[in-house]
Each structure stands twice: as C-alpha cells, then as structure tokens.
C-alpha cells in the first residue's frame, strides 16, 4: 500500500515537472519567434550596410559578435537571419503537414486504387535519400529560399501522409463514424468534423518535432548555395560565406552556427515535451 502511494506521488511529481518544463520551453520559443518577427526593429545596426573600415572586427565594444568581411555587424545579421531561417522552416512544416495530412486522409478513407497509387508514390519519394533529392530539385529550380522550401516539401510530406492514413483507417471502423454516416453526414463532414480533430494531436506533435529538422535542412541547402541568395541574411548562407575564415575570424561562422544550435535544440525539446504531455498513457497514470 505504501509502495503504491509513493509510486503515485512520484508519477504526479514527474507529470507536474513535465508540464512546467513545457511552459518554460514554450516561453523560450515564443521569445525566439518574437525576436524573428520584430527583427527589423531590434537590430542594433543595418544588417546589410557595408563598412570596409570595420571589416572582421573581433567581438566586443560596439559590435558584440564582431563584424564580417564587409564590416557588417554580425549580431544584426544573426537576428535578421533568424527571421529568414525560422519563418521559412515554419512555412515548410505547414506546407508538408497540410499536404501530407490531406493525402493521408484521402488514402485512409477512400482505400482502393487511390490509396494504392498515392502510397506507391510516397514509397518512391521515401526510396530516395531525402537531402540528395532536395539538392537535385533545388539545383534544377535554382537558388532562393522559396525554391529551397519547394525542394524540401517534395520529399518531406510522406511522413505526415502515413501518420494520417493509419489514424484514419483506425477511426473509419469506429462506432461514432458509423453513427455519423447513419445520421446522414456527408464524407466531408465526417472527415473534417469527426476524424480530423481526433488525428490532429499526433500530426501537430510530429510537426513541432520536424521544425528543427527542416531548419537544419534549409540551412544545409543554403550552405551549399542552393538556398538563400547573398546578401540576404540566413544562417546557413552566413556559415557558408564565413567558412574560409574559420581559423582567422572564427566568430563569422560560429555566431550563426550557435544560433542554429540553440534554436533547433529549443524546438526539439519543446516537441519532445509536448509529446510527453499529450501522451494518453501518461495522462491515465
């Protein structure tokens, strides 16, 4: 009896800690997003203004993170680069989440030839190494943030399609869906009113977990010259431009690299924590 009470108390403490951790991470991610939204108003200098007389100044004094080869303030460029990198990642996740979920719902609910054809197409995309395929698409479409988002969207939607398909195939046999059919509800009403709210949890959790991954891949394409086009401030492009100065002026590449590390870590931790909070097995304890 005593052991049972101790176990219950420990589970409650762990659950409360997870919720508090989720709140803290949400606040930190919110701060990062606000910095990206209002980047133009909080940068100490014009991130695109060149001053060759201050080129490659080390961190300190008027420039907390130093300057690059053109004398541009690194702190200002890192803040402005967050706007490009974070928002393009969020846009990419929204696109693949919406497209993949709709395809998965159609496959799971309709079945038959539609399901077979669309799932075989997803198998084809999954068979290719993701980043290699994205590089090929980005190489054909040309440089630019939008083209990088399109290239990554082409190979990233199958994950959401498979999650949505499996969830819908399970819900399709449930009693409340059968009751909705008997009440005269149409297909669209059944899908969007009864099924979509029940599969939204796993989809949203996967989306949050994917933000960090997509951020790394967008930065990777920009690093290879297939993403943001200079002089646009973007973390991957900034690292690419500064890689030749790693030994002489390491702050030029370390500043955007550290920004990527911190931001990706925050989004990944938030995704893991949200998953723990929404885990039905945890909630039953």
Short mmCIF file of C-alpha atoms in Angstrom, two decimals:
data_model
loop_
_atom_site.label_atom_id
_atom_site.label_comp_id
_atom_site.label_asym_id
_atom_site.label_seq_id
_atom_site.Cartn_x
_atom_site.Cartn_y
_atom_site.Cartn_z
CA UNK A 1 0.00 0.00 0.00
CA UNK A 2 2.79 2.41 0.98
CA UNK A 3 4.71 1.50 -2.18
CA UNK A 4 1.64 2.26 -4.29
CA UNK A 5 1.23 5.70 -2.69
CA UNK A 6 4.89 6.51 -3.24
CA UNK A 7 4.64 5.45 -6.90
CA UNK A 8 1.55 7.60 -7.45
CA UNK A 9 3.27 10.57 -5.79
CA UNK A 10 6.36 10.13 -7.95
CA UNK A 11 4.24 9.93 -11.10
CA UNK A 12 2.40 13.12 -10.13
CA UNK A 13 5.69 14.96 -9.47
CA UNK A 14 7.07 13.80 -12.81
CA UNK A 15 3.88 14.87 -14.62
CA UNK A 16 3.91 18.32 -12.97
CA UNK A 17 7.60 18.75 -13.84
CA UNK A 18 6.88 17.88 -17.47
CA UNK A 19 4.10 20.48 -17.63
CA UNK A 20 6.33 23.15 -16.07
CA UNK A 21 9.11 22.24 -18.50
CA UNK A 22 6.65 22.60 -21.38
CA UNK A 23 5.65 26.07 -20.17
CA UNK A 24 9.28 27.22 -19.84
CA UNK A 25 10.19 25.90 -23.30
CA UNK A 26 7.08 27.49 -24.82
CA UNK A 27 8.11 30.85 -23.36
CA UNK A 28 11.68 30.49 -24.68
CA UNK A 29 10.45 29.51 -28.15
CA UNK A 30 7.99 32.40 -28.01
CA UNK A 31 10.88 34.80 -27.27
CA UNK A 32 12.81 33.43 -30.27
CA UNK A 33 9.75 33.87 -32.51
CA UNK A 34 9.16 37.41 -31.27
CA UNK A 35 12.79 38.27 -32.00
CA UNK A 36 12.33 36.92 -35.52
CA UNK A 37 9.06 38.81 -36.03
CA UNK A 38 10.44 42.15 -34.82
CA UNK A 39 13.99 41.62 -36.10
CA UNK A 40 13.91 44.79 -38.18
CA UNK A 41 13.19 46.89 -35.09
CA UNK A 42 15.62 45.35 -32.60
CA UNK A 43 18.79 45.04 -34.69
CA UNK A 44 21.44 47.49 -33.41
CA UNK A 45 22.77 48.18 -36.94
CA UNK A 46 21.62 47.84 -40.52
CA UNK A 47 22.46 44.17 -41.27
CA UNK A 48 23.15 44.99 -44.93
CA UNK A 49 25.17 48.20 -44.52
CA UNK A 50 28.81 47.65 -45.50
CA UNK A 51 31.72 49.42 -43.78
CA UNK A 52 35.02 48.05 -45.03
CA UNK A 53 36.96 50.10 -42.48
CA UNK A 54 35.42 47.88 -39.75
CA UNK A 55 35.82 44.56 -41.60
CA UNK A 56 36.49 41.45 -39.49
CA UNK A 57 36.44 43.26 -36.16
CA UNK A 58 36.53 40.74 -33.27
CA UNK A 59 33.61 40.54 -30.81
CA UNK A 60 33.44 43.30 -28.24
CA UNK A 61 32.86 47.00 -27.93
CA UNK A 62 30.34 48.38 -30.39
CA UNK A 63 29.94 45.01 -32.14
CA UNK A 64 29.14 42.30 -29.59
CA UNK A 65 29.57 39.46 -32.10
CA UNK A 66 32.13 41.20 -34.29
CA UNK A 67 31.81 42.04 -37.98
CA UNK A 68 32.13 40.08 -41.22
CA UNK A 69 34.45 40.64 -44.19
CA UNK A 70 32.30 43.55 -45.38
CA UNK A 71 32.15 45.25 -41.99
CA UNK A 72 28.53 44.26 -41.36
CA UNK A 73 27.53 43.77 -37.73
CA UNK A 74 27.25 40.03 -37.01
CA UNK A 75 24.69 40.40 -34.21
CA UNK A 76 22.36 42.31 -36.52
CA UNK A 77 22.80 39.73 -39.27
CA UNK A 78 22.22 36.82 -36.89
CA UNK A 79 18.98 38.39 -35.63
CA UNK A 80 17.80 39.19 -39.15
CA UNK A 81 18.92 35.76 -40.36
CA UNK A 82 16.65 34.21 -37.75
CA UNK A 83 13.68 35.80 -39.48
CA UNK A 84 14.57 34.14 -42.78
CA UNK A 85 15.57 30.74 -41.39
CA UNK A 86 12.80 30.32 -38.81
CA UNK A 87 9.93 31.57 -40.95
CA UNK A 88 10.99 29.52 -43.97
CA UNK A 89 11.15 26.44 -41.71
CA UNK A 90 7.69 27.13 -40.28
CA UNK A 91 6.31 27.68 -43.78
CA UNK A 92 7.83 24.39 -44.93
CA UNK A 93 6.39 22.46 -41.97
CA UNK A 94 2.91 23.94 -42.53
CA UNK A 95 3.03 23.01 -46.23
CA UNK A 96 4.12 19.40 -45.73
CA UNK A 97 1.77 18.98 -42.76
CA UNK A 98 -1.29 20.19 -44.69
CA UNK A 99 -0.45 18.39 -47.94
CA UNK A 100 0.64 15.16 -46.26
CA UNK A 101 -2.37 15.07 -43.93
CA UNK A 102 -4.86 15.63 -46.75
CA UNK A 103 -3.26 12.89 -48.85
CA UNK A 104 -3.22 10.54 -45.87
CA UNK A 105 -6.89 11.22 -45.08
CA UNK A 106 -7.89 10.60 -48.70
CA UNK A 107 -5.93 7.34 -48.80
CA UNK A 108 -7.16 6.08 -45.44
CA UNK A 109 -10.81 6.93 -46.01
CA UNK A 110 -11.15 6.01 -49.69
CA UNK A 111 -8.88 2.98 -49.89
CA UNK A 112 -8.77 1.02 -53.13
CA UNK A 113 -6.84 2.23 -56.16
CA UNK A 114 -6.48 5.79 -54.87
CA UNK A 115 -4.79 4.52 -51.73
CA UNK A 116 -2.54 2.17 -53.71
CA UNK A 117 -1.40 4.80 -56.22
CA UNK A 118 -0.73 7.57 -53.69
CA UNK A 119 1.07 5.27 -51.26
CA UNK A 120 3.27 3.92 -54.03
CA UNK A 121 4.16 7.50 -54.94
CA UNK A 122 5.10 8.13 -51.31
CA UNK A 123 7.22 4.97 -51.39
CA UNK A 124 9.09 6.37 -54.40
CA UNK A 125 9.89 9.59 -52.52
CA UNK A 126 10.92 7.64 -49.42
CA UNK A 127 13.24 5.44 -51.51
CA UNK A 128 15.43 8.42 -52.44
CA UNK A 129 17.91 9.86 -49.93
CA UNK A 130 15.99 12.93 -48.78
CA UNK A 131 18.72 15.57 -48.86
CA UNK A 132 20.16 14.29 -52.14
CA UNK A 133 16.74 14.53 -53.80
CA UNK A 134 16.23 18.03 -52.35
CA UNK A 135 19.62 19.12 -53.70
CA UNK A 136 18.66 17.82 -57.14
CA UNK A 137 15.31 19.67 -57.11
CA UNK A 138 16.88 22.87 -55.76
CA UNK A 139 19.62 22.61 -58.39
CA UNK A 140 17.02 22.43 -61.17
CA UNK A 141 14.76 25.20 -59.83
CA UNK A 142 17.68 27.48 -58.92
CA UNK A 143 18.68 29.30 -55.76
CA UNK A 144 16.36 31.11 -53.39
CA UNK A 145 14.56 30.45 -50.12
CA UNK A 146 11.24 29.63 -51.83
CA UNK A 147 12.89 27.12 -54.15
CA UNK A 148 14.61 25.50 -51.16
CA UNK A 149 11.23 25.20 -49.39
CA UNK A 150 9.67 23.65 -52.52
CA UNK A 151 12.57 21.20 -52.88
CA UNK A 152 12.29 20.01 -49.28
CA UNK A 153 8.47 19.90 -49.41
CA UNK A 154 8.67 17.47 -52.33
CA UNK A 155 10.38 14.83 -50.19
CA UNK A 156 9.02 15.55 -46.70
CA UNK A 157 5.24 15.05 -46.98
CA UNK A 158 5.10 11.20 -46.94
CA UNK A 159 5.70 11.04 -43.17
CA UNK A 160 2.53 13.03 -42.43
CA UNK A 161 0.58 11.14 -45.08
CA UNK A 162 1.39 7.79 -43.47
CA UNK A 163 0.54 9.01 -39.97
CA UNK A 164 -2.78 10.45 -41.10
CA UNK A 165 -3.60 7.35 -43.17
CA UNK A 166 -3.02 4.95 -40.29
CA UNK A 167 -5.09 7.09 -37.90
CA UNK A 168 -7.99 7.42 -40.36
CA UNK A 169 -8.02 3.70 -41.15
CA UNK A 170 -8.45 3.04 -37.44
CA UNK A 171 -11.12 5.70 -36.92
CA UNK A 172 -13.04 4.62 -40.02
CA UNK A 173 -14.13 1.46 -38.21
CA UNK A 174 -15.18 3.27 -35.00
CA UNK A 175 -18.76 3.49 -33.78
CA UNK A 176 -19.03 7.29 -33.83
CA UNK A 177 -18.12 7.39 -37.54
CA UNK A 178 -20.75 4.74 -38.25
CA UNK A 179 -23.28 6.80 -36.27
CA UNK A 180 -22.35 9.91 -38.28
CA UNK A 181 -22.97 8.00 -41.52
CA UNK A 182 -26.35 6.77 -40.29
CA UNK A 183 -27.33 10.34 -39.33
CA UNK A 184 -26.82 11.41 -42.94
CA UNK A 185 -23.46 13.17 -42.63
CA UNK A 186 -21.55 13.51 -45.88
CA UNK A 187 -17.95 12.48 -46.46
CA UNK A 188 -16.53 15.98 -45.98
CA UNK A 189 -18.43 16.47 -42.72
CA UNK A 190 -17.28 13.11 -41.37
CA UNK A 191 -13.66 13.81 -42.29
CA UNK A 192 -13.36 17.41 -41.10
CA UNK A 193 -15.76 17.36 -38.15
CA UNK A 194 -15.28 13.87 -36.72
CA UNK A 195 -11.94 12.49 -37.94
CA UNK A 196 -9.61 15.48 -38.27
CA UNK A 197 -9.95 16.63 -34.62
CA UNK A 198 -9.09 13.11 -33.47
CA UNK A 199 -5.91 12.84 -35.55
CA UNK A 200 -4.75 16.44 -35.00
CA UNK A 201 -2.70 15.57 -31.89
CA UNK A 202 -0.16 13.19 -33.49
CA UNK A 203 0.05 15.40 -36.59
CA UNK A 204 0.80 18.57 -34.61
CA UNK A 205 3.37 16.81 -32.41
CA UNK A 206 5.15 15.46 -35.49
CA UNK A 207 5.05 18.95 -37.00
CA UNK A 208 6.67 20.55 -33.95
CA UNK A 209 9.34 17.84 -33.89
CA UNK A 210 10.01 18.43 -37.60
CA UNK A 211 10.67 22.19 -37.26
CA UNK A 212 14.22 21.66 -36.04
CA UNK A 213 14.91 19.08 -38.76
CA UNK A 214 13.57 21.33 -41.51
CA UNK A 215 15.60 24.25 -40.14
CA UNK A 216 18.78 22.19 -40.41
CA UNK A 217 17.94 21.09 -43.94
CA UNK A 218 17.13 24.62 -45.14
CA UNK A 219 20.37 25.85 -43.60
CA UNK A 220 22.15 22.92 -45.29
CA UNK A 221 20.81 23.86 -48.72
CA UNK A 222 21.79 27.50 -48.13
CA UNK A 223 25.25 26.37 -47.03
CA UNK A 224 25.60 24.57 -50.37
CA UNK A 225 24.49 27.69 -52.24
CA UNK A 226 21.02 26.32 -53.12
CA UNK A 227 19.02 28.32 -50.59
CA UNK A 228 19.09 31.98 -49.62
CA UNK A 229 20.99 34.15 -52.08
CA UNK A 230 23.51 36.67 -50.64
CA UNK A 231 23.32 39.33 -49.33
CA UNK A 232 20.10 38.03 -47.69
CA UNK A 233 20.85 37.22 -44.07
CA UNK A 234 20.26 33.49 -43.50
CA UNK A 235 22.14 31.33 -41.02
CA UNK A 236 23.22 28.59 -43.44
CA UNK A 237 24.31 31.09 -46.08
CA UNK A 238 26.22 33.10 -43.45
CA UNK A 239 28.11 29.97 -42.38
CA UNK A 240 28.94 29.20 -45.99
CA UNK A 241 30.29 32.70 -46.61
CA UNK A 242 32.45 32.56 -43.49
CA UNK A 243 33.83 29.02 -43.72
CA UNK A 244 37.09 30.17 -45.36
CA UNK A 245 37.76 32.39 -42.32
CA UNK A 246 37.22 29.74 -39.64
CA UNK A 247 40.85 29.86 -38.48
CA UNK A 248 41.43 33.59 -38.79
CA UNK A 249 37.99 35.01 -37.85
CA UNK A 250 36.02 32.15 -36.26
CA UNK A 251 33.20 34.40 -34.97
CA UNK A 252 31.95 34.86 -38.54
CA UNK A 253 30.90 31.20 -38.72
CA UNK A 254 30.42 30.44 -35.03
CA UNK A 255 27.76 33.12 -34.46
CA UNK A 256 25.18 31.76 -36.99
CA UNK A 257 26.18 28.20 -36.12
CA UNK A 258 25.46 28.76 -32.44
CA UNK A 259 22.13 30.41 -33.36
CA UNK A 260 21.15 27.29 -35.33
CA UNK A 261 22.21 25.04 -32.45
CA UNK A 262 20.20 26.93 -29.82
CA UNK A 263 17.07 27.32 -31.94
CA UNK A 264 16.98 23.71 -33.16
CA UNK A 265 17.57 22.46 -29.61
CA UNK A 266 14.69 24.57 -28.24
CA UNK A 267 12.22 23.36 -30.89
CA UNK A 268 13.28 19.72 -30.45
CA UNK A 269 12.98 19.91 -26.66
CA UNK A 270 9.57 21.58 -27.00
CA UNK A 271 8.39 18.85 -29.38
CA UNK A 272 9.55 16.08 -27.05
CA UNK A 273 7.91 17.75 -24.05
CA UNK A 274 4.60 18.37 -25.86
CA UNK A 275 4.60 14.72 -26.89
CA UNK A 276 5.09 13.67 -23.26
CA UNK A 277 2.31 15.98 -22.05
CA UNK A 278 -0.15 14.74 -24.69
CA UNK A 279 0.76 11.07 -24.26
CA UNK A 280 -2.52 9.35 -23.31
CA UNK A 281 -0.70 6.63 -21.38
CA UNK A 282 0.95 9.29 -19.22
CA UNK A 283 -2.35 11.09 -18.70
CA UNK A 284 -4.04 7.91 -17.46
CA UNK A 285 -1.48 7.47 -14.68
#
